[in-house]
Amino acid sequence: MKQFVSILAVLLIAGTAYAATEGEYDLPHNDVGDTDSLQRGARYFVNYCLGCHSAEYVRYSRVAEDLGIPEDQLVENLMFTGEQPFDTMTNSMQPEDADRWFGVVPPDMSLLARSRGTDYIYSFLRGFYASPDRPTGVDNTVLPGTAMPHVLWELQGVPNAIFTTDAAGNEHFEQFERGVPGQLSAEEFDGVVRDIVNFLDYISEPMQLERQALGIRVIAFLLVFLVLAYLLKKEIWKDVK
Ligand code: HEC
């Protein structure tokens, strides 16, 4: 018993320590079961990201099917340059050009939500701030010195960032301050980013929609089966006392 209590205590302490380290990035609280959000995210992704970032393992037709988008709407809203529905989501940017323009090739987005984490992407997209000395005019709190421009600046505007300098002369990010205003309020902008992250989360594992639905059906079956098994057991043992 004593051993059990000490194991429990160790687990509790470890758990609390783990939770405490979690706060590095803001959580998007996205929901891949929310089809409306996924549809909006797909539209934002095509409009604001696909020009630089491909999603080369993702077919338009699969997205349309999973998100319940009819084919005419698919072509009208998501496919602008004569792609076919069974094409994958690529762009015409040549890696050599990208390298020359940005000094780095924008990563493919198919699996990025899994390799980087949705919290990372959510914070990165909300982390741009004005930095006039940089070639893009912005820097990023999550990825300092990033080559990516602030592509959502029309929506968000361009915030300023306040830094404090500690005794050793290192700068620490303190908070954002309203800078150039954008079209959206802060909450609305967070909503847009949440939709984008949601879409990236979904494409990184399209099966998760099915897996969750299947999981619920399996649990439901097991519950029904539990009742049957219990009744059966009572029936079989009723004469054996
Ligand atoms: C104008 C081209 C361009 C557009 C448009 C663009 N990006 Fe990027 N993005 C880049 C480049 C270049 C990098 C590599 C940045 C680096 O490594 O410094 C990058 C990197 C990233 C990263 C990875 C950061 C990391 O840690 O490696 C994420 C996430 C990202 N972009 C998301 C997006 C999303 C989401 C959109 C659409 C809202 C978008 N990008 C639109 C150019 C672009």
PDB file of C-alpha atoms and ligand atoms in Angstrom:
ATOM      1  CA  MET A   1       0.000   0.000   0.000  1.00  0.00           C
ATOM      2  CA  LYS A   2       2.816   2.336   0.995  1.00  0.00           C
ATOM      3  CA  GLN A   3       4.593   1.552  -2.265  1.00  0.00           C
ATOM      4  CA  PHE A   4       1.432   2.259  -4.202  1.00  0.00           C
ATOM      5  CA  VAL A   5       1.036   5.637  -2.536  1.00  0.00           C
ATOM      6  CA  SER A   6       4.625   6.620  -3.289  1.00  0.00           C
ATOM      7  CA  ILE A   7       4.281   5.580  -6.945  1.00  0.00           C
ATOM      8  CA  LEU A   8       1.123   7.640  -7.142  1.00  0.00           C
ATOM      9  CA  ALA A   9       2.921  10.615  -5.604  1.00  0.00           C
ATOM     10  CA  VAL A  10       5.794  10.355  -8.104  1.00  0.00           C
ATOM     11  CA  LEU A  11       3.334  10.175 -10.992  1.00  0.00           C
ATOM     12  CA  LEU A  12       1.450  13.192  -9.675  1.00  0.00           C
ATOM     13  CA  ILE A  13       4.603  15.273  -9.309  1.00  0.00           C
ATOM     14  CA  ALA A  14       5.851  14.229 -12.762  1.00  0.00           C
ATOM     15  CA  GLY A  15       2.443  15.050 -14.233  1.00  0.00           C
ATOM     16  CA  THR A  16       2.382  18.492 -12.671  1.00  0.00           C
ATOM     17  CA  ALA A  17       5.922  19.202 -13.877  1.00  0.00           C
ATOM     18  CA  TYR A  18       4.947  18.103 -17.379  1.00  0.00           C
ATOM     19  CA  ALA A  19       1.847  20.288 -17.374  1.00  0.00           C
ATOM     20  CA  ALA A  20       3.955  23.228 -16.230  1.00  0.00           C
ATOM     21  CA  THR A  21       6.303  22.926 -19.212  1.00  0.00           C
ATOM     22  CA  GLU A  22       3.359  22.822 -21.578  1.00  0.00           C
ATOM     23  CA  GLY A  23       2.666  26.551 -21.547  1.00  0.00           C
ATOM     24  CA  GLU A  24       5.289  27.410 -24.158  1.00  0.00           C
ATOM     25  CA  TYR A  25       2.785  27.712 -27.010  1.00  0.00           C
ATOM     26  CA  ASP A  26      -0.853  28.755 -27.042  1.00  0.00           C
ATOM     27  CA  LEU A  27      -3.288  25.909 -27.663  1.00  0.00           C
ATOM     28  CA  PRO A  28      -5.567  26.284 -30.690  1.00  0.00           C
ATOM     29  CA  HIS A  29      -8.451  24.226 -29.192  1.00  0.00           C
ATOM     30  CA  ASN A  30      -9.402  23.180 -32.722  1.00  0.00           C
ATOM     31  CA  ASP A  31     -11.843  20.367 -33.471  1.00  0.00           C
ATOM     32  CA  VAL A  32     -11.347  18.196 -36.566  1.00  0.00           C
ATOM     33  CA  GLY A  33     -14.978  17.083 -36.186  1.00  0.00           C
ATOM     34  CA  ASP A  34     -16.124  20.642 -37.001  1.00  0.00           C
ATOM     35  CA  THR A  35     -16.721  20.443 -40.757  1.00  0.00           C
ATOM     36  CA  ASP A  36     -17.601  24.136 -41.147  1.00  0.00           C
ATOM     37  CA  SER A  37     -14.285  25.106 -39.597  1.00  0.00           C
ATOM     38  CA  LEU A  38     -12.451  22.624 -41.870  1.00  0.00           C
ATOM     39  CA  GLN A  39     -14.174  24.063 -44.952  1.00  0.00           C
ATOM     40  CA  ARG A  40     -13.183  27.590 -43.976  1.00  0.00           C
ATOM     41  CA  GLY A  41      -9.656  26.387 -43.184  1.00  0.00           C
ATOM     42  CA  ALA A  42      -9.366  24.770 -46.617  1.00  0.00           C
ATOM     43  CA  ARG A  43     -10.374  28.032 -48.277  1.00  0.00           C
ATOM     44  CA  TYR A  44      -7.893  30.097 -46.233  1.00  0.00           C
ATOM     45  CA  PHE A  45      -5.161  27.539 -46.913  1.00  0.00           C
ATOM     46  CA  VAL A  46      -5.694  27.678 -50.674  1.00  0.00           C
ATOM     47  CA  ASN A  47      -5.899  31.475 -50.681  1.00  0.00           C
ATOM     48  CA  TYR A  48      -3.093  32.345 -48.287  1.00  0.00           C
ATOM     49  CA  CYS A  49      -0.657  29.420 -48.074  1.00  0.00           C
ATOM     50  CA  LEU A  50      -0.747  27.151 -51.116  1.00  0.00           C
ATOM     51  CA  GLY A  51       1.127  29.675 -53.266  1.00  0.00           C
ATOM     52  CA  CYS A  52       4.267  28.850 -51.279  1.00  0.00           C
ATOM     53  CA  HIS A  53       3.441  25.666 -49.347  1.00  0.00           C
ATOM     54  CA  SER A  54       2.313  22.523 -51.160  1.00  0.00           C
ATOM     55  CA  ALA A  55       0.425  19.646 -49.553  1.00  0.00           C
ATOM     56  CA  GLU A  56       1.626  17.019 -51.944  1.00  0.00           C
ATOM     57  CA  TYR A  57       0.092  13.995 -50.205  1.00  0.00           C
ATOM     58  CA  VAL A  58      -3.380  15.497 -50.246  1.00  0.00           C
ATOM     59  CA  ARG A  59      -5.841  15.147 -53.135  1.00  0.00           C
ATOM     60  CA  TYR A  60      -8.534  17.766 -53.746  1.00  0.00           C
ATOM     61  CA  SER A  61     -11.070  14.972 -54.284  1.00  0.00           C
ATOM     62  CA  ARG A  62     -10.335  13.458 -50.864  1.00  0.00           C
ATOM     63  CA  VAL A  63     -10.719  16.836 -49.167  1.00  0.00           C
ATOM     64  CA  ALA A  64     -14.003  17.431 -51.013  1.00  0.00           C
ATOM     65  CA  GLU A  65     -15.321  14.026 -49.998  1.00  0.00           C
ATOM     66  CA  ASP A  66     -14.271  14.261 -46.350  1.00  0.00           C
ATOM     67  CA  LEU A  67     -15.538  17.816 -45.931  1.00  0.00           C
ATOM     68  CA  GLY A  68     -18.763  17.322 -47.895  1.00  0.00           C
ATOM     69  CA  ILE A  69     -17.908  19.876 -50.593  1.00  0.00           C
ATOM     70  CA  PRO A  70     -19.813  19.309 -53.879  1.00  0.00           C
ATOM     71  CA  GLU A  71     -17.656  19.199 -57.003  1.00  0.00           C
ATOM     72  CA  ASP A  72     -18.838  22.502 -58.516  1.00  0.00           C
ATOM     73  CA  GLN A  73     -18.074  24.302 -55.259  1.00  0.00           C
ATOM     74  CA  LEU A  74     -14.736  22.539 -55.052  1.00  0.00           C
ATOM     75  CA  VAL A  75     -13.717  23.918 -58.434  1.00  0.00           C
ATOM     76  CA  GLU A  76     -15.144  27.356 -57.699  1.00  0.00           C
ATOM     77  CA  ASN A  77     -13.707  27.815 -54.208  1.00  0.00           C
ATOM     78  CA  LEU A  78     -10.551  25.759 -53.984  1.00  0.00           C
ATOM     79  CA  MET A  79      -9.146  25.160 -57.461  1.00  0.00           C
ATOM     80  CA  PHE A  80      -8.122  28.262 -59.337  1.00  0.00           C
ATOM     81  CA  THR A  81      -5.492  27.182 -61.819  1.00  0.00           C
ATOM     82  CA  GLY A  82      -7.111  24.386 -63.810  1.00  0.00           C
ATOM     83  CA  GLU A  83      -6.289  21.459 -61.522  1.00  0.00           C
ATOM     84  CA  GLN A  84      -8.263  18.228 -61.725  1.00  0.00           C
ATOM     85  CA  PRO A  85     -10.086  16.955 -58.603  1.00  0.00           C
ATOM     86  CA  PHE A  86      -7.755  13.948 -58.338  1.00  0.00           C
ATOM     87  CA  ASP A  87      -4.654  16.178 -58.420  1.00  0.00           C
ATOM     88  CA  THR A  88      -2.664  16.676 -55.232  1.00  0.00           C
ATOM     89  CA  MET A  89      -2.366  20.125 -53.684  1.00  0.00           C
ATOM     90  CA  THR A  90       0.857  21.322 -55.255  1.00  0.00           C
ATOM     91  CA  ASN A  91       1.949  24.723 -56.529  1.00  0.00           C
ATOM     92  CA  SER A  92       4.137  25.829 -59.378  1.00  0.00           C
ATOM     93  CA  MET A  93       6.925  27.268 -57.246  1.00  0.00           C
ATOM     94  CA  GLN A  94      10.296  25.789 -58.193  1.00  0.00           C
ATOM     95  CA  PRO A  95      12.495  24.892 -55.201  1.00  0.00           C
ATOM     96  CA  GLU A  96      15.436  26.786 -56.766  1.00  0.00           C
ATOM     97  CA  ASP A  97      13.315  29.927 -57.052  1.00  0.00           C
ATOM     98  CA  ALA A  98      12.040  29.578 -53.513  1.00  0.00           C
ATOM     99  CA  ASP A  99      15.577  29.193 -52.309  1.00  0.00           C
ATOM    100  CA  ARG A 100      16.624  32.344 -54.152  1.00  0.00           C
ATOM    101  CA  TRP A 101      13.638  34.344 -52.898  1.00  0.00           C
ATOM    102  CA  PHE A 102      13.494  33.200 -49.288  1.00  0.00           C
ATOM    103  CA  GLY A 103      16.882  31.541 -48.724  1.00  0.00           C
ATOM    104  CA  VAL A 104      14.905  28.436 -47.708  1.00  0.00           C
ATOM    105  CA  VAL A 105      12.244  26.273 -49.363  1.00  0.00           C
ATOM    106  CA  PRO A 106       8.835  26.602 -47.658  1.00  0.00           C
ATOM    107  CA  PRO A 107       8.070  23.182 -46.118  1.00  0.00           C
ATOM    108  CA  ASP A 108       5.336  20.919 -47.512  1.00  0.00           C
ATOM    109  CA  MET A 109       2.277  21.123 -45.280  1.00  0.00           C
ATOM    110  CA  SER A 110       0.967  17.554 -45.547  1.00  0.00           C
ATOM    111  CA  LEU A 111       2.472  16.390 -42.265  1.00  0.00           C
ATOM    112  CA  LEU A 112       3.545  19.621 -40.623  1.00  0.00           C
ATOM    113  CA  ALA A 113       0.828  19.577 -37.962  1.00  0.00           C
ATOM    114  CA  ARG A 114       2.203  16.262 -36.799  1.00  0.00           C
ATOM    115  CA  SER A 115       5.897  17.106 -36.958  1.00  0.00           C
ATOM    116  CA  ARG A 116       5.605  20.572 -35.404  1.00  0.00           C
ATOM    117  CA  GLY A 117       2.365  20.322 -33.428  1.00  0.00           C
ATOM    118  CA  THR A 118      -0.823  22.332 -33.856  1.00  0.00           C
ATOM    119  CA  ASP A 119       0.040  24.556 -30.884  1.00  0.00           C
ATOM    120  CA  TYR A 120       3.321  25.510 -32.541  1.00  0.00           C
ATOM    121  CA  ILE A 121       1.668  26.464 -35.849  1.00  0.00           C
ATOM    122  CA  TYR A 122      -1.130  28.341 -34.069  1.00  0.00           C
ATOM    123  CA  SER A 123       1.409  30.399 -32.118  1.00  0.00           C
ATOM    124  CA  PHE A 124       3.717  30.885 -35.113  1.00  0.00           C
ATOM    125  CA  LEU A 125       0.924  32.355 -37.265  1.00  0.00           C
ATOM    126  CA  ARG A 126      -0.021  34.704 -34.414  1.00  0.00           C
ATOM    127  CA  GLY A 127       3.606  35.561 -33.648  1.00  0.00           C
ATOM    128  CA  PHE A 128       4.482  38.070 -36.386  1.00  0.00           C
ATOM    129  CA  TYR A 129       5.368  41.611 -35.365  1.00  0.00           C
ATOM    130  CA  ALA A 130       6.783  44.713 -37.083  1.00  0.00           C
ATOM    131  CA  SER A 131      10.546  44.722 -37.502  1.00  0.00           C
ATOM    132  CA  PRO A 132      11.458  47.346 -40.120  1.00  0.00           C
ATOM    133  CA  ASP A 133      15.097  46.232 -40.442  1.00  0.00           C
ATOM    134  CA  ARG A 134      14.175  42.811 -41.766  1.00  0.00           C
ATOM    135  CA  PRO A 135      13.701  42.150 -45.510  1.00  0.00           C
ATOM    136  CA  THR A 136      10.077  41.099 -44.926  1.00  0.00           C
ATOM    137  CA  GLY A 137       9.409  43.990 -42.538  1.00  0.00           C
ATOM    138  CA  VAL A 138       8.398  41.518 -39.806  1.00  0.00           C
ATOM    139  CA  ASP A 139       9.897  39.069 -37.363  1.00  0.00           C
ATOM    140  CA  ASN A 140       8.308  36.262 -35.364  1.00  0.00           C
ATOM    141  CA  THR A 141       8.338  35.486 -31.643  1.00  0.00           C
ATOM    142  CA  VAL A 142       8.113  31.722 -32.233  1.00  0.00           C
ATOM    143  CA  LEU A 143      10.689  31.476 -35.039  1.00  0.00           C
ATOM    144  CA  PRO A 144      12.985  34.502 -34.740  1.00  0.00           C
ATOM    145  CA  GLY A 145      14.545  35.529 -38.047  1.00  0.00           C
ATOM    146  CA  THR A 146      11.998  33.536 -40.081  1.00  0.00           C
ATOM    147  CA  ALA A 147      12.050  33.942 -43.853  1.00  0.00           C
ATOM    148  CA  MET A 148       8.253  33.723 -44.044  1.00  0.00           C
ATOM    149  CA  PRO A 149       6.469  37.037 -44.633  1.00  0.00           C
ATOM    150  CA  HIS A 150       3.399  37.925 -42.559  1.00  0.00           C
ATOM    151  CA  VAL A 151       0.973  36.659 -45.194  1.00  0.00           C
ATOM    152  CA  LEU A 152      -2.114  37.309 -43.035  1.00  0.00           C
ATOM    153  CA  TRP A 153      -1.241  40.959 -42.358  1.00  0.00           C
ATOM    154  CA  GLU A 154      -4.332  42.291 -44.142  1.00  0.00           C
ATOM    155  CA  LEU A 155      -6.512  40.350 -41.722  1.00  0.00           C
ATOM    156  CA  GLN A 156      -4.520  40.794 -38.523  1.00  0.00           C
ATOM    157  CA  GLY A 157      -2.678  44.035 -39.175  1.00  0.00           C
ATOM    158  CA  VAL A 158       0.909  44.187 -37.955  1.00  0.00           C
ATOM    159  CA  PRO A 159       1.347  44.253 -34.160  1.00  0.00           C
ATOM    160  CA  ASN A 160       4.351  45.649 -32.349  1.00  0.00           C
ATOM    161  CA  ALA A 161       6.217  43.516 -29.835  1.00  0.00           C
ATOM    162  CA  ILE A 162       7.489  44.763 -26.496  1.00  0.00           C
ATOM    163  CA  PHE A 163      10.754  43.249 -25.275  1.00  0.00           C
ATOM    164  CA  THR A 164      12.460  43.657 -21.929  1.00  0.00           C
ATOM    165  CA  THR A 165      16.225  43.433 -21.520  1.00  0.00           C
ATOM    166  CA  ASP A 166      17.527  41.524 -18.508  1.00  0.00           C
ATOM    167  CA  ALA A 167      20.740  42.243 -16.544  1.00  0.00           C
ATOM    168  CA  ALA A 168      22.799  40.052 -18.899  1.00  0.00           C
ATOM    169  CA  GLY A 169      21.588  42.069 -21.882  1.00  0.00           C
ATOM    170  CA  ASN A 170      19.298  39.331 -23.301  1.00  0.00           C
ATOM    171  CA  GLU A 171      15.976  40.386 -24.748  1.00  0.00           C
ATOM    172  CA  HIS A 172      12.802  38.648 -23.615  1.00  0.00           C
ATOM    173  CA  PHE A 173       9.476  38.936 -25.377  1.00  0.00           C
ATOM    174  CA  GLU A 174       6.971  40.575 -23.070  1.00  0.00           C
ATOM    175  CA  GLN A 175       3.736  41.184 -24.982  1.00  0.00           C
ATOM    176  CA  PHE A 176       2.157  42.362 -28.227  1.00  0.00           C
ATOM    177  CA  GLU A 177       0.897  45.873 -28.661  1.00  0.00           C
ATOM    178  CA  ARG A 178      -1.573  47.097 -31.221  1.00  0.00           C
ATOM    179  CA  GLY A 179       0.306  48.392 -34.255  1.00  0.00           C
ATOM    180  CA  VAL A 180      -1.046  48.788 -37.792  1.00  0.00           C
ATOM    181  CA  PRO A 181      -4.689  47.654 -37.573  1.00  0.00           C
ATOM    182  CA  GLY A 182      -6.105  44.923 -39.835  1.00  0.00           C
ATOM    183  CA  GLN A 183      -9.586  44.014 -41.058  1.00  0.00           C
ATOM    184  CA  LEU A 184     -10.349  41.690 -38.169  1.00  0.00           C
ATOM    185  CA  SER A 185     -10.536  41.978 -34.396  1.00  0.00           C
ATOM    186  CA  ALA A 186      -8.065  39.922 -32.362  1.00  0.00           C
ATOM    187  CA  GLU A 187     -10.733  37.284 -31.615  1.00  0.00           C
ATOM    188  CA  GLU A 188     -11.797  37.041 -35.243  1.00  0.00           C
ATOM    189  CA  PHE A 189      -8.199  36.660 -36.327  1.00  0.00           C
ATOM    190  CA  ASP A 190      -7.613  33.891 -33.777  1.00  0.00           C
ATOM    191  CA  GLY A 191     -10.680  32.183 -35.264  1.00  0.00           C
ATOM    192  CA  VAL A 192      -9.194  32.342 -38.767  1.00  0.00           C
ATOM    193  CA  VAL A 193      -5.897  30.896 -37.540  1.00  0.00           C
ATOM    194  CA  ARG A 194      -7.774  28.192 -35.625  1.00  0.00           C
ATOM    195  CA  ASP A 195      -9.570  27.186 -38.843  1.00  0.00           C
ATOM    196  CA  ILE A 196      -6.258  27.025 -40.753  1.00  0.00           C
ATOM    197  CA  VAL A 197      -4.643  24.939 -38.013  1.00  0.00           C
ATOM    198  CA  ASN A 198      -7.707  22.709 -37.940  1.00  0.00           C
ATOM    199  CA  PHE A 199      -7.380  22.057 -41.668  1.00  0.00           C
ATOM    200  CA  LEU A 200      -3.641  21.317 -41.314  1.00  0.00           C
ATOM    201  CA  ASP A 201      -4.428  18.991 -38.414  1.00  0.00           C
ATOM    202  CA  TYR A 202      -6.989  17.136 -40.558  1.00  0.00           C
ATOM    203  CA  ILE A 203      -4.733  16.761 -43.653  1.00  0.00           C
ATOM    204  CA  SER A 204      -1.893  15.476 -41.501  1.00  0.00           C
ATOM    205  CA  GLU A 205      -4.076  12.480 -40.685  1.00  0.00           C
ATOM    206  CA  PRO A 206      -7.306  12.369 -42.752  1.00  0.00           C
ATOM    207  CA  MET A 207      -8.166   8.999 -41.196  1.00  0.00           C
ATOM    208  CA  GLN A 208      -8.641  10.605 -37.784  1.00  0.00           C
ATOM    209  CA  LEU A 209     -12.176  11.683 -38.753  1.00  0.00           C
ATOM    210  CA  GLU A 210     -13.094   8.068 -39.464  1.00  0.00           C
ATOM    211  CA  ARG A 211     -11.098   6.745 -36.549  1.00  0.00           C
ATOM    212  CA  GLN A 212     -12.981   8.867 -34.034  1.00  0.00           C
ATOM    213  CA  ALA A 213     -16.367   7.929 -35.483  1.00  0.00           C
ATOM    214  CA  LEU A 214     -15.343   4.286 -35.482  1.00  0.00           C
ATOM    215  CA  GLY A 215     -14.116   4.549 -31.895  1.00  0.00           C
ATOM    216  CA  ILE A 216     -17.507   5.792 -30.723  1.00  0.00           C
ATOM    217  CA  ARG A 217     -19.305   2.967 -32.562  1.00  0.00           C
ATOM    218  CA  VAL A 218     -16.955   0.368 -31.060  1.00  0.00           C
ATOM    219  CA  ILE A 219     -17.525   1.656 -27.534  1.00  0.00           C
ATOM    220  CA  ALA A 220     -21.294   1.688 -28.137  1.00  0.00           C
ATOM    221  CA  PHE A 221     -21.125  -1.918 -29.319  1.00  0.00           C
ATOM    222  CA  LEU A 222     -19.072  -2.960 -26.304  1.00  0.00           C
ATOM    223  CA  LEU A 223     -21.613  -1.353 -23.959  1.00  0.00           C
ATOM    224  CA  VAL A 224     -24.496  -3.189 -25.595  1.00  0.00           C
ATOM    225  CA  PHE A 225     -22.476  -6.385 -25.504  1.00  0.00           C
ATOM    226  CA  LEU A 226     -21.762  -5.863 -21.815  1.00  0.00           C
ATOM    227  CA  VAL A 227     -25.481  -5.808 -21.045  1.00  0.00           C
ATOM    228  CA  LEU A 228     -26.078  -8.955 -23.127  1.00  0.00           C
ATOM    229  CA  ALA A 229     -23.155 -10.754 -21.495  1.00  0.00           C
ATOM    230  CA  TYR A 230     -24.442  -9.841 -18.053  1.00  0.00           C
ATOM    231  CA  LEU A 231     -27.963 -11.066 -18.815  1.00  0.00           C
ATOM    232  CA  LEU A 232     -26.548 -14.255 -20.297  1.00  0.00           C
ATOM    233  CA  LYS A 233     -24.427 -14.859 -17.225  1.00  0.00           C
ATOM    234  CA  LYS A 234     -27.461 -14.418 -14.969  1.00  0.00           C
ATOM    235  CA  GLU A 235     -29.474 -16.810 -17.118  1.00  0.00           C
ATOM    236  CA  ILE A 236     -26.777 -19.509 -17.105  1.00  0.00           C
ATOM    237  CA  TRP A 237     -26.049 -19.305 -13.380  1.00  0.00           C
ATOM    238  CA  LYS A 238     -29.616 -18.897 -12.136  1.00  0.00           C
ATOM    239  CA  ASP A 239     -30.056 -22.590 -11.251  1.00  0.00           C
ATOM    240  CA  VAL A 240     -26.611 -22.987  -9.723  1.00  0.00           C
ATOM    241  CA  LYS A 241     -26.806 -21.615  -6.259  1.00  0.00           C
TER     242      LYS A 241
HETATM  243  C1  HEC B   1       5.248  34.010 -49.587  1.00  0.00           C
HETATM  244  C2  HEC B   1       5.467  32.620 -49.322  1.00  0.00           C
HETATM  245  C3  HEC B   1       4.754  32.010 -48.125  1.00  0.00           C
HETATM  246  C4  HEC B   1       3.404  31.980 -47.883  1.00  0.00           C
HETATM  247  C5  HEC B   1       2.297  32.541 -48.739  1.00  0.00           C
HETATM  248  C6  HEC B   1       3.246  31.226 -46.657  1.00  0.00           C
HETATM  249  N1  HEC B   1       4.459  30.829 -46.165  1.00  0.00           N
HETATM  250 FE1  HEC B   1       4.777  29.689 -44.526  1.00  0.00          FE
HETATM  251  N2  HEC B   1       6.756  29.723 -44.881  1.00  0.00           N
HETATM  252  C7  HEC B   1       7.379  30.365 -45.929  1.00  0.00           C
HETATM  253  C8  HEC B   1       8.807  30.194 -45.801  1.00  0.00           C
HETATM  254  C9  HEC B   1       9.854  30.768 -46.741  1.00  0.00           C
HETATM  255  C10 HEC B   1       9.017  29.393 -44.661  1.00  0.00           C
HETATM  256  C11 HEC B   1      10.352  28.938 -44.065  1.00  0.00           C
HETATM  257  C12 HEC B   1      10.607  29.883 -42.920  1.00  0.00           C
HETATM  258  C13 HEC B   1      11.906  29.669 -42.225  1.00  0.00           C
HETATM  259  O1  HEC B   1      12.373  28.533 -42.134  1.00  0.00           O
HETATM  260  O2  HEC B   1      12.417  30.680 -41.724  1.00  0.00           O
HETATM  261  C14 HEC B   1       7.718  29.109 -44.109  1.00  0.00           C
HETATM  262  C15 HEC B   1       7.508  28.357 -42.952  1.00  0.00           C
HETATM  263  C16 HEC B   1       6.288  28.039 -42.433  1.00  0.00           C
HETATM  264  C17 HEC B   1       6.065  27.212 -41.279  1.00  0.00           C
HETATM  265  C18 HEC B   1       7.122  26.438 -40.524  1.00  0.00           C
HETATM  266  C19 HEC B   1       7.842  27.168 -39.498  1.00  0.00           C
HETATM  267  C20 HEC B   1       8.923  26.248 -39.001  1.00  0.00           C
HETATM  268  O3  HEC B   1       9.081  26.163 -37.811  1.00  0.00           O
HETATM  269  O4  HEC B   1       9.619  25.613 -39.800  1.00  0.00           O
HETATM  270  C21 HEC B   1       4.723  27.151 -41.070  1.00  0.00           C
HETATM  271  C22 HEC B   1       3.994  26.430 -39.944  1.00  0.00           C
HETATM  272  C23 HEC B   1       4.113  27.945 -42.088  1.00  0.00           C
HETATM  273  N3  HEC B   1       5.081  28.460 -42.905  1.00  0.00           N
HETATM  274  C24 HEC B   1       2.749  28.102 -42.218  1.00  0.00           C
HETATM  275  C25 HEC B   1       2.155  28.845 -43.229  1.00  0.00           C
HETATM  276  C26 HEC B   1       0.724  28.989 -43.360  1.00  0.00           C
HETATM  277  C27 HEC B   1      -0.297  28.298 -42.496  1.00  0.00           C
HETATM  278  C28 HEC B   1       0.516  29.819 -44.411  1.00  0.00           C
HETATM  279  C29 HEC B   1      -0.811  30.354 -44.904  1.00  0.00           C
HETATM  280  C30 HEC B   1      -1.565  31.103 -43.934  1.00  0.00           C
HETATM  281  C31 HEC B   1       1.819  30.170 -44.956  1.00  0.00           C
HETATM  282  N4  HEC B   1       2.784  29.565 -44.203  1.00  0.00           N
HETATM  283  C32 HEC B   1       2.012  30.981 -46.070  1.00  0.00           C
HETATM  284  C33 HEC B   1       6.766  31.082 -46.923  1.00  0.00           C
HETATM  285  C34 HEC B   1       5.410  31.291 -47.044  1.00  0.00           C
END
